[in-house]
Coordinates of C-alpha atoms in Angstrom, one line a residue:
Chain A
L36 CA -51.9 103.8 -75.4
Q37 CA -53.3 104.6 -78.8
T38 CA -56.6 105.0 -80.5
R39 CA -57.4 103.7 -83.9
A40 CA -60.7 103.8 -85.8
P41 CA -62.1 100.3 -86.0
R42 CA -61.4 98.6 -89.3
K43 CA -63.0 95.8 -91.3
K44 CA -61.7 92.4 -90.3
K45 CA -59.1 91.0 -92.7
K46 CA -59.0 87.4 -93.8
A47 CA -58.1 85.6 -90.6
K48 CA -55.0 83.8 -91.7
M49 CA -52.7 85.8 -89.4
F50 CA -53.5 87.8 -86.4
R51 CA -54.4 91.4 -87.0
N52 CA -52.7 94.1 -84.8
Q53 CA -51.9 97.7 -84.6
Y54 CA -48.5 97.4 -86.2
D55 CA -49.5 96.2 -89.5
T56 CA -50.9 99.3 -91.1
D57 CA -47.8 100.3 -93.1
V58 CA -44.6 98.6 -94.1
T59 CA -42.5 101.1 -92.3
T60 CA -43.8 100.3 -88.9
W61 CA -41.9 97.8 -86.8
S62 CA -43.8 95.6 -84.4
P63 CA -42.4 95.5 -80.8
T64 CA -41.1 92.0 -81.6
G65 CA -39.1 93.2 -84.5
R66 CA -41.4 92.2 -87.4
L67 CA -42.7 94.0 -90.4
F68 CA -46.2 92.6 -90.8
Q69 CA -46.9 94.1 -94.1
V70 CA -44.0 92.1 -95.5
E71 CA -45.2 89.0 -93.9
Y72 CA -48.7 89.5 -95.3
A73 CA -47.2 89.9 -98.7
M74 CA -45.5 86.5 -98.3
E75 CA -49.0 85.2 -97.4
A76 CA -50.2 86.4 -100.8
V77 CA -47.6 84.2 -102.3
K78 CA -48.9 81.2 -100.4
Q79 CA -52.4 81.8 -101.8
G80 CA -51.4 81.8 -105.4
S81 CA -51.4 78.6 -107.5
A82 CA -48.4 76.4 -107.3
A83 CA -45.1 76.9 -109.1
I84 CA -42.3 74.4 -109.1
G85 CA -38.6 74.7 -110.1
L86 CA -35.8 72.2 -110.3
R87 CA -32.4 72.1 -111.7
S88 CA -29.7 69.7 -112.7
R89 CA -26.1 70.7 -113.5
S90 CA -27.1 71.7 -117.0
H91 CA -30.8 72.3 -117.1
V92 CA -33.6 74.1 -115.2
V93 CA -37.2 73.1 -115.4
L94 CA -40.0 75.4 -114.3
A95 CA -43.6 74.1 -114.0
C96 CA -46.8 75.5 -112.8
V97 CA -50.5 74.6 -112.3
N98 CA -52.9 76.4 -114.7
K99 CA -56.0 77.3 -112.7
A100 CA -58.5 79.4 -114.5
Q101 CA -60.8 81.6 -112.5
S102 CA -63.9 80.0 -114.0
E103 CA -64.9 77.7 -116.8
L104 CA -65.4 80.7 -119.0
S105 CA -62.0 82.2 -118.6
S106 CA -58.5 81.2 -119.7
H107 CA -55.8 80.6 -117.1
Q108 CA -53.2 83.2 -116.2
K109 CA -49.7 83.2 -117.6
K110 CA -47.4 82.3 -114.7
I111 CA -44.1 81.4 -116.5
F112 CA -42.3 84.1 -118.4
K113 CA -39.2 84.0 -120.6
V114 CA -36.8 86.7 -119.5
D115 CA -34.1 85.9 -122.0
D116 CA -32.9 82.8 -123.9
H117 CA -31.1 81.7 -120.8
I118 CA -33.4 82.9 -118.0
G119 CA -37.0 82.0 -117.2
V120 CA -39.2 82.9 -114.2
A121 CA -42.3 81.2 -112.7
I122 CA -44.4 83.3 -110.3
A123 CA -46.9 82.7 -107.6
G124 CA -49.1 85.3 -105.9
L125 CA -50.3 88.5 -107.3
T126 CA -49.7 87.8 -111.0
A127 CA -50.0 91.5 -111.9
D128 CA -47.0 92.2 -109.7
G129 CA -45.3 89.2 -111.2
R130 CA -45.9 90.6 -114.7
V131 CA -44.4 93.9 -113.8
L132 CA -41.3 92.3 -112.3
S133 CA -40.9 90.1 -115.3
R134 CA -40.9 93.1 -117.5
Y135 CA -38.2 94.7 -115.3
M136 CA -36.2 91.5 -115.6
R137 CA -36.5 91.4 -119.3
S138 CA -35.4 95.0 -119.4
E139 CA -32.3 94.3 -117.3
A140 CA -31.4 91.3 -119.4
I141 CA -31.7 93.0 -122.7
N142 CA -29.8 96.1 -121.5
H143 CA -26.9 94.0 -120.4
S144 CA -27.1 92.0 -123.6
F145 CA -27.0 95.2 -125.6
T146 CA -24.0 96.7 -123.8
Y147 CA -21.9 93.6 -123.4
E148 CA -23.3 91.3 -126.1
S149 CA -23.3 88.6 -123.5
P150 CA -26.1 87.0 -121.4
L151 CA -26.7 88.6 -118.0
P152 CA -25.5 86.2 -115.3
V153 CA -28.7 85.0 -113.5
G154 CA -27.1 85.5 -110.1
R155 CA -26.7 89.2 -110.7
L156 CA -30.3 89.5 -112.0
V157 CA -31.8 88.1 -108.8
V158 CA -29.8 90.5 -106.7
H159 CA -31.2 93.4 -108.7
L160 CA -34.6 91.9 -108.2
A161 CA -34.1 91.4 -104.5
D162 CA -32.9 95.0 -104.1
K163 CA -35.9 96.2 -105.9
A164 CA -38.2 94.3 -103.6
Q165 CA -36.3 95.5 -100.6
V166 CA -37.0 99.1 -101.5
C167 CA -40.7 98.4 -101.2
T168 CA -40.2 97.3 -97.7
Q169 CA -38.6 100.6 -96.6
R170 CA -40.8 103.3 -98.2
S171 CA -44.0 104.4 -96.5
W172 CA -45.6 105.2 -99.8
K173 CA -45.0 101.8 -101.3
R174 CA -46.2 98.3 -100.6
P175 CA -44.2 95.1 -101.0
Y176 CA -44.6 93.1 -104.2
G177 CA -47.1 90.3 -103.5
V178 CA -45.4 87.7 -105.6
G179 CA -42.8 85.0 -105.2
L180 CA -40.5 84.4 -108.1
L181 CA -38.7 81.2 -109.0
V182 CA -35.9 82.4 -111.3
G183 CA -34.1 79.7 -113.3
G184 CA -31.2 80.4 -115.5
L185 CA -27.8 79.6 -116.9
D186 CA -24.5 81.4 -116.5
E187 CA -20.8 80.7 -116.5
S188 CA -21.0 78.6 -113.4
G189 CA -23.8 76.4 -114.6
A190 CA -27.5 76.1 -114.1
H191 CA -29.1 78.0 -111.2
L192 CA -32.5 78.2 -109.5
Y193 CA -33.4 81.0 -107.2
Y194 CA -36.4 82.0 -105.2
N195 CA -37.1 85.7 -104.7
C196 CA -39.3 86.7 -101.8
P197 CA -41.4 89.8 -101.3
S198 CA -39.2 90.5 -98.3
G199 CA -36.2 91.2 -100.6
N200 CA -34.5 87.9 -99.6
Y201 CA -33.4 85.5 -102.2
F202 CA -32.1 81.9 -101.9
E203 CA -30.6 79.4 -104.2
Y204 CA -32.2 76.0 -104.5
Q205 CA -31.7 72.7 -106.1
A206 CA -35.5 72.4 -106.3
F207 CA -38.4 74.4 -104.8
A208 CA -42.1 74.9 -104.9
I209 CA -44.2 77.9 -103.9
G210 CA -47.9 78.7 -103.8
S211 CA -50.9 76.8 -102.6
R212 CA -50.3 73.1 -101.6
S213 CA -46.7 73.5 -102.5
Q214 CA -45.8 71.6 -99.3
A215 CA -46.9 68.4 -101.0
A216 CA -44.6 69.2 -103.9
K217 CA -41.7 70.1 -101.6
T218 CA -42.1 66.8 -99.7
Y219 CA -41.8 65.0 -103.0
L220 CA -38.8 67.1 -104.1
E221 CA -37.1 66.7 -100.7
R222 CA -37.1 63.0 -101.2
R223 CA -35.3 63.1 -104.5
F224 CA -33.4 66.4 -104.8
E225 CA -30.0 64.8 -104.2
S226 CA -30.2 63.0 -107.5
F227 CA -31.3 66.1 -109.5
G228 CA -27.7 67.4 -110.1
D229 CA -26.9 64.5 -112.4
S230 CA -30.4 64.0 -113.8
S231 CA -31.0 63.8 -117.5
R232 CA -33.2 66.5 -119.0
E233 CA -36.0 64.0 -119.5
D234 CA -35.9 62.8 -115.9
L235 CA -35.9 66.4 -114.7
I236 CA -39.0 67.2 -116.7
K237 CA -40.7 64.0 -115.4
D238 CA -39.9 65.0 -111.8
A239 CA -41.3 68.5 -112.4
I240 CA -44.6 67.1 -113.7
L241 CA -44.8 64.6 -110.8
A242 CA -44.2 67.4 -108.4
V243 CA -47.1 69.4 -110.0
R244 CA -49.2 66.3 -109.6
E245 CA -48.6 66.3 -105.9
T246 CA -50.1 69.8 -105.6
L247 CA -53.2 68.7 -107.3
Q248 CA -53.9 66.3 -104.5
G249 CA -56.1 63.8 -106.1
E250 CA -57.2 65.7 -109.2
T251 CA -56.3 63.8 -112.4
L252 CA -53.2 65.2 -114.0
K253 CA -53.8 66.4 -117.5
S254 CA -51.4 68.3 -119.8
S255 CA -54.0 71.1 -120.0
L256 CA -53.6 71.6 -116.2
C257 CA -49.9 72.4 -116.3
T258 CA -47.4 74.5 -118.0
V259 CA -43.8 73.3 -118.3
S260 CA -40.7 75.2 -119.5
V261 CA -37.1 74.1 -120.0
L262 CA -33.8 75.8 -120.5
G263 CA -30.3 74.4 -120.4
V264 CA -26.9 74.2 -122.0
G265 CA -27.4 74.5 -125.7
E266 CA -31.2 74.8 -125.2
P267 CA -32.7 78.3 -125.0
F268 CA -35.8 78.8 -122.8
H269 CA -39.0 77.5 -124.3
F270 CA -42.3 76.0 -123.3
L271 CA -43.1 72.3 -123.8
D272 CA -46.1 71.8 -125.9
Q273 CA -49.2 69.9 -124.6
E274 CA -48.3 66.8 -126.6
T275 CA -44.9 66.5 -125.1
I276 CA -46.3 67.0 -121.6
Q277 CA -49.0 64.5 -122.2
K278 CA -46.5 61.9 -123.4
V279 CA -44.6 62.3 -120.1
I280 CA -47.8 62.0 -118.1
D281 CA -48.7 58.9 -120.0
T282 CA -45.4 57.2 -119.1
F283 CA -46.2 57.3 -115.4
E284 CA -49.9 57.2 -115.6
K285 CA -49.6 54.0 -117.6
V286 CA -47.2 52.6 -115.0
A287 CA -49.7 53.4 -112.3
E288 CA -52.4 51.7 -114.4
D289 CA -50.4 48.6 -114.8
E290 CA -49.7 48.4 -111.1
E291 CA -53.3 49.0 -110.2
G292 CA -54.5 46.5 -112.7
E293 CA -58.1 46.8 -114.0
A294 CA -59.3 48.8 -111.0
G295 CA -58.2 52.3 -111.9
E296 CA -58.5 51.8 -115.6
G297 CA -61.2 54.3 -116.4
D298 CA -59.5 57.2 -114.6
A299 CA -56.1 56.7 -116.1
E300 CA -57.5 56.3 -119.5
A301 CA -59.3 59.7 -119.4
A302 CA -56.0 61.2 -118.4
A303 CA -54.0 59.3 -121.0
A304 CA -56.2 60.2 -124.0
P305 CA -54.5 63.1 -125.8
A306 CA -57.1 63.4 -128.5
E307 CA -57.7 67.1 -129.3
Q308 CA -56.3 70.0 -127.5
G309 CA -58.4 70.6 -124.3
G310 CA -59.6 67.0 -124.2
G311 CA -63.1 65.9 -124.5
G312 CA -63.1 62.6 -122.6
A313 CA -66.0 61.4 -120.7
G314 CA -66.5 63.0 -117.3
D315 CA -64.1 65.9 -117.7
Q316 CA -65.8 68.6 -115.8
D317 CA -62.9 71.0 -115.3
V318 CA -61.3 71.3 -118.6
A319 CA -60.5 75.0 -119.5
P320 CA -62.1 75.8 -122.8
M321 CA -59.3 78.1 -123.8
E322 CA -55.7 77.0 -124.3
M323 CA -52.5 79.0 -123.7
Chain B
L284 CA -0.1 119.9 -142.8
P285 CA -2.4 117.5 -140.9
V286 CA -6.0 118.6 -141.1
W287 CA -6.4 119.1 -137.4
F288 CA -3.6 121.6 -137.2
S289 CA -5.3 124.1 -139.6
I290 CA -5.9 127.6 -138.6
N291 CA -8.7 127.9 -136.1
A292 CA -10.2 131.3 -136.9
D293 CA -13.0 132.0 -134.5
Y294 CA -15.5 133.0 -137.2
F295 CA -14.8 129.7 -138.9
F296 CA -15.5 127.9 -135.8
L297 CA -18.7 129.8 -134.9
Q298 CA -20.2 129.3 -138.3
F299 CA -20.2 125.6 -138.3
T300 CA -20.8 124.5 -134.8
I301 CA -24.2 123.2 -133.8
P302 CA -25.4 124.0 -130.3
I303 CA -25.1 120.6 -128.6
D304 CA -27.3 119.3 -125.8
N305 CA -24.7 117.8 -123.5
G306 CA -27.3 116.6 -121.1
D307 CA -27.6 119.7 -118.8
S308 CA -28.8 122.4 -121.2
V309 CA -28.5 123.5 -124.8
K310 CA -25.2 125.3 -124.9
T311 CA -24.2 128.3 -126.9
A312 CA -21.4 128.2 -129.4
E313 CA -18.7 129.4 -127.0
A314 CA -19.8 127.1 -124.2
D315 CA -19.7 123.9 -126.3
S316 CA -16.0 124.4 -127.2
Q317 CA -15.6 121.9 -124.4
R318 CA -16.1 119.1 -126.8
T319 CA -13.2 117.4 -128.6
L320 CA -12.3 119.1 -131.8
Y321 CA -8.8 117.7 -132.5
P322 CA -6.3 115.6 -130.7
Y323 CA -3.2 117.0 -129.1
V324 CA -0.9 114.3 -127.8
T325 CA -1.2 111.3 -130.0
G326 CA 0.1 107.7 -130.2
T327 CA 0.7 106.1 -133.5
S328 CA -0.1 102.6 -134.8
I329 CA -1.0 99.5 -132.8
V330 CA -0.6 96.1 -134.5
A331 CA -2.1 92.9 -133.1
I332 CA -2.5 89.3 -134.1
K333 CA -4.0 86.1 -132.8
Y334 CA -1.6 83.3 -132.3
K335 CA -1.6 79.8 -131.0
D336 CA -1.9 80.6 -127.2
G337 CA -3.8 83.9 -127.5
V338 CA -3.1 87.4 -128.8
L339 CA 0.1 89.4 -129.4
M340 CA 0.1 93.1 -129.6
A341 CA 2.8 95.6 -130.4
S342 CA 3.1 99.3 -130.0
D343 CA 5.8 101.9 -129.8
M344 CA 6.2 104.2 -126.8
G345 CA 5.9 107.5 -128.5
G346 CA 3.6 110.4 -127.8
S347 CA 3.6 113.1 -130.5
Y348 CA 2.6 116.7 -130.0
G349 CA 1.8 117.5 -133.6
S350 CA 5.0 117.0 -135.5
T351 CA 7.1 117.0 -132.4
L352 CA 8.0 113.6 -130.9
R353 CA 7.5 114.9 -127.4
Y354 CA 7.0 111.9 -125.1
K355 CA 9.0 108.8 -125.5
N356 CA 7.9 106.6 -122.6
I357 CA 4.2 106.2 -123.0
E358 CA 2.7 102.8 -122.5
R359 CA -0.1 102.5 -124.9
M360 CA -1.1 98.9 -124.0
K361 CA -2.7 98.0 -120.7
A362 CA -4.2 94.9 -119.1
I363 CA -8.0 95.1 -118.4
G364 CA -9.3 92.7 -115.8
K365 CA -8.1 89.1 -116.0
H366 CA -8.8 88.3 -119.6
S367 CA -8.2 91.4 -121.7
L368 CA -5.5 93.7 -123.1
L369 CA -6.3 97.1 -124.5
G370 CA -4.1 99.0 -126.9
A371 CA -4.8 102.6 -128.1
S372 CA -3.7 105.0 -130.7
G373 CA -4.8 108.6 -130.9
E374 CA -5.3 111.1 -128.1
I375 CA -3.4 109.9 -125.0
S376 CA -5.5 111.7 -122.5
D377 CA -8.7 110.1 -124.0
F378 CA -7.0 106.7 -123.6
Q379 CA -6.4 107.5 -120.0
E380 CA -10.1 108.5 -119.6
I381 CA -11.1 105.2 -121.1
L382 CA -8.8 103.4 -118.7
R383 CA -10.7 105.1 -115.9
Y384 CA -14.0 103.9 -117.2
L385 CA -12.7 100.4 -117.5
D386 CA -11.2 100.6 -114.0
E387 CA -14.7 101.3 -112.7
L388 CA -16.2 98.6 -114.8
V389 CA -13.7 96.0 -113.7
L390 CA -14.0 97.1 -110.1
N391 CA -17.8 96.6 -110.1
D392 CA -17.4 93.3 -111.8
N393 CA -15.0 92.1 -109.1
M394 CA -17.2 93.4 -106.3
W395 CA -19.9 91.0 -107.4
D396 CA -17.5 88.2 -106.5
D397 CA -19.8 85.6 -108.0
G398 CA -17.7 83.5 -110.3
N399 CA -18.6 85.5 -113.3
S400 CA -16.1 87.9 -114.9
L401 CA -16.0 90.2 -117.9
G402 CA -14.4 88.6 -120.9
P403 CA -12.8 90.4 -123.9
K404 CA -16.0 90.2 -125.8
E405 CA -17.9 92.0 -123.1
V406 CA -15.2 94.7 -122.8
H407 CA -15.1 95.2 -126.5
N408 CA -18.8 95.7 -126.7
Y409 CA -18.8 98.0 -123.8
L410 CA -16.1 100.1 -125.5
T411 CA -18.1 100.1 -128.7
R412 CA -21.1 101.5 -126.9
V413 CA -19.0 104.2 -125.2
M414 CA -17.3 105.3 -128.4
Y415 CA -20.4 105.3 -130.5
N416 CA -22.4 107.2 -127.9
R417 CA -19.7 109.9 -127.7
R418 CA -19.6 110.1 -131.4
N419 CA -23.4 110.7 -131.5
K420 CA -22.9 113.6 -129.1
F421 CA -20.2 115.1 -131.4
N422 CA -17.7 114.7 -128.6
P423 CA -15.6 111.7 -129.5
L424 CA -12.9 110.0 -127.6
W425 CA -10.2 110.5 -130.2
N426 CA -8.8 106.9 -130.2
T427 CA -8.7 103.8 -132.2
L428 CA -8.8 100.9 -129.7
V429 CA -7.5 97.4 -130.1
L430 CA -9.0 94.9 -127.6
G431 CA -7.5 91.4 -127.4
G432 CA -8.0 88.6 -124.9
V433 CA -8.5 85.0 -124.1
K434 CA -11.2 83.4 -122.0
N435 CA -12.1 79.8 -121.6
G436 CA -9.5 78.9 -124.2
E437 CA -11.1 81.2 -126.9
S438 CA -9.0 84.0 -128.3
Y439 CA -10.6 87.3 -129.1
L440 CA -9.3 90.2 -131.1
G441 CA -11.3 93.3 -132.0
M442 CA -11.1 97.0 -132.8
V443 CA -13.2 100.1 -132.2
S444 CA -12.7 103.4 -133.9
M445 CA -13.5 106.9 -132.6
I446 CA -16.7 106.9 -134.6
G447 CA -17.8 103.6 -133.1
V448 CA -17.0 101.3 -136.0
S449 CA -16.3 98.0 -134.4
F450 CA -15.3 94.5 -135.7
E451 CA -13.3 91.4 -134.9
D452 CA -10.6 89.8 -136.9
N453 CA -7.5 87.6 -136.8
H454 CA -5.2 90.5 -137.1
V455 CA -5.9 94.3 -136.7
A456 CA -3.9 97.5 -136.9
T457 CA -4.6 101.1 -136.3
G458 CA -3.6 104.3 -138.2
F459 CA -0.7 103.8 -140.4
G460 CA -0.6 100.2 -139.4
N461 CA -3.7 99.6 -141.6
H462 CA -1.8 100.7 -144.7
L463 CA 1.7 99.3 -143.9
A464 CA 1.2 96.4 -141.6
R465 CA -2.0 94.7 -142.6
P466 CA -0.8 93.9 -146.2
I467 CA 2.1 92.0 -144.6
L468 CA -0.3 90.3 -142.2
R469 CA -2.7 89.3 -144.9
D470 CA 0.1 87.5 -146.7
E471 CA 2.0 86.0 -143.8
W472 CA -0.5 85.5 -141.0
H473 CA -1.8 82.0 -140.5
A474 CA -3.6 80.2 -137.6
D475 CA -1.6 78.7 -134.8
L476 CA 1.5 80.8 -135.1
S477 CA 4.0 80.0 -132.4
F478 CA 5.0 82.7 -130.0
E479 CA 8.4 83.2 -131.7
D480 CA 6.9 83.4 -135.2
G481 CA 4.2 85.8 -134.0
V482 CA 6.8 88.1 -132.5
K483 CA 8.9 87.9 -135.7
L484 CA 5.8 88.8 -137.7
L485 CA 5.0 91.8 -135.5
E486 CA 8.5 93.0 -135.6
K487 CA 8.5 92.9 -139.3
C488 CA 5.5 95.1 -139.3
M489 CA 6.8 97.5 -136.7
R490 CA 10.1 97.8 -138.7
V491 CA 8.2 98.9 -141.8
L492 CA 6.3 101.4 -139.6
L493 CA 9.5 102.7 -138.1
Y494 CA 10.9 103.4 -141.5
R495 CA 7.8 104.9 -143.0
D496 CA 5.7 106.5 -140.2
R497 CA 7.2 109.8 -139.1
S498 CA 5.4 109.5 -135.7
A499 CA 7.0 106.2 -134.9
I500 CA 10.0 105.8 -132.6
N501 CA 12.4 103.0 -132.2
K502 CA 11.3 102.0 -128.8
L503 CA 8.6 99.4 -128.7
Q504 CA 6.8 97.0 -126.5
I505 CA 5.2 93.7 -127.3
A506 CA 2.3 92.4 -125.1
K507 CA 1.1 88.9 -124.9
I508 CA -2.2 87.7 -123.5
T509 CA -3.0 84.0 -122.9
E510 CA -5.2 82.1 -120.6
E511 CA -2.7 82.7 -117.9
G512 CA -2.8 86.4 -118.1
V513 CA -1.1 89.5 -119.6
T514 CA 2.6 90.2 -119.9
V515 CA 3.9 93.4 -121.4
S516 CA 7.6 93.2 -122.4
Q517 CA 10.2 95.7 -121.5
P518 CA 10.8 98.3 -124.1
Y519 CA 13.4 97.5 -126.7
S520 CA 14.6 98.7 -130.1
L521 CA 14.6 97.1 -133.5
K522 CA 17.7 96.8 -135.7
T523 CA 17.5 99.1 -138.7
F524 CA 19.5 99.4 -141.8
W525 CA 20.3 102.7 -143.5
E526 CA 23.2 101.8 -145.7
F527 CA 21.1 101.5 -148.9
K528 CA 23.1 102.9 -151.8
A529 CA 20.3 105.2 -152.8
F530 CA 20.4 106.9 -149.4
N531 CA 24.1 107.8 -149.8
N532 CA 23.5 110.4 -152.5
P533 CA 19.7 110.9 -152.4
T534 CA 19.4 113.6 -155.0
A535 CA 21.7 112.0 -157.5
G536 CA 19.0 111.2 -159.9
A537 CA 17.0 114.4 -159.5
E538 CA 18.6 117.8 -159.2
G539 CA 16.6 120.6 -157.5
S540 CA 14.9 121.2 -154.3
W541 CA 12.5 118.3 -154.3

């Protein structure tokens, strides 16, 4: 049928085949493999979680630094006072798309002196991603975006795919071990609509904890951002996050009794930024 | 004689024009005579006020061709989308051009079909951008625009001039209205006017304009915009009084040609 020069084997997550060389080649079964591989890249990135109530949206993510020597990458970006985005996957692609989103938001603001409706922004974003699935000289963006924002019809959370699809969610998680977070969110999403701001934040941090799968939850390990009615987008500082962690870590501690004391205490001690408790091996030396 | 009707000798024109880059290429003096130099068919004042339920706007239906009152059935106020009302004075053809821009804007907004819609603030700012950008290119849309509207219970009233000066206020007027109507409004406007009081106030202003503005005609419309939408009244006339004693023998006190 056809001859191809042998290539190096790719990471064997998905099967390799002769229809996956460029994005403008369909497979016989009607798939675009390059697009699917791009979605794989999203699954490899560190987790990002989003949830919304009627009036607020919380975005949270795990901060994983490459090594002990480096700082962690920025994964949540402010797009405008009323829109924020959390990314998972190729963070460089995510940065570029965030810049595009900021540009769209500010241009709209300038012309109409009014905030860009988040639903319209995600459509622009999705159309931009779609272009990359239909040009032979381009590649799809390797990043998934959780876009949270406020507009006339209330709070919204969207997920933008490298495929150019977008979906609206009550709550969602993307990236590695996001399934654990999704399971947690699935159990409780029906109550999120009427959640208070504080409960929403707590649920976000708890969802982050699920993705850590056993690792102790510390405020240095996660970034949390909030936006809502009357509350422009902003990040929560470490102290605030740690306080929330303390509320449920302490509950766990009480339930466990003396047994798990040592562990919980290490997590609950806010002390200095970056923590210095006994036995903390994986504390990132540089803060955000 | 109004300034824009002065003699347009070619040498005068060529001396003072600047070759303008209109986007395609730098044009020579003759080619850039495409830009607006002066208006031809003009509408006179618009007067508008905020009242209890929204905004009231009044304008006459005249279109002057210099000193000739040539057109007497021009609607100078139009609804924009669901929430806004636009009134214009100045060049009528430029007003029609602006309506075309806004048509497109509203169409695209409707096509989104997503529960969001352009309010009066957005339209006002969009128009400000358009007017200012045209002014920067030395090719203005020769209008003063009044934009009123109501959205989510909030009334909005603003104005944009042909050079892009833009602001909001409780009452606005264009052209002669600024000089004759606004002093009345400054004295007599207050918040939460009823519809009847608002109309009376506007009619008072329009009557003064009718007496004193030579481009005004006695055929006016009043438009109202509330949360429910826009209504533009049928044209009607104001009662006027000319039987002042001084009018009977106007030159009695001063012999001569003046």
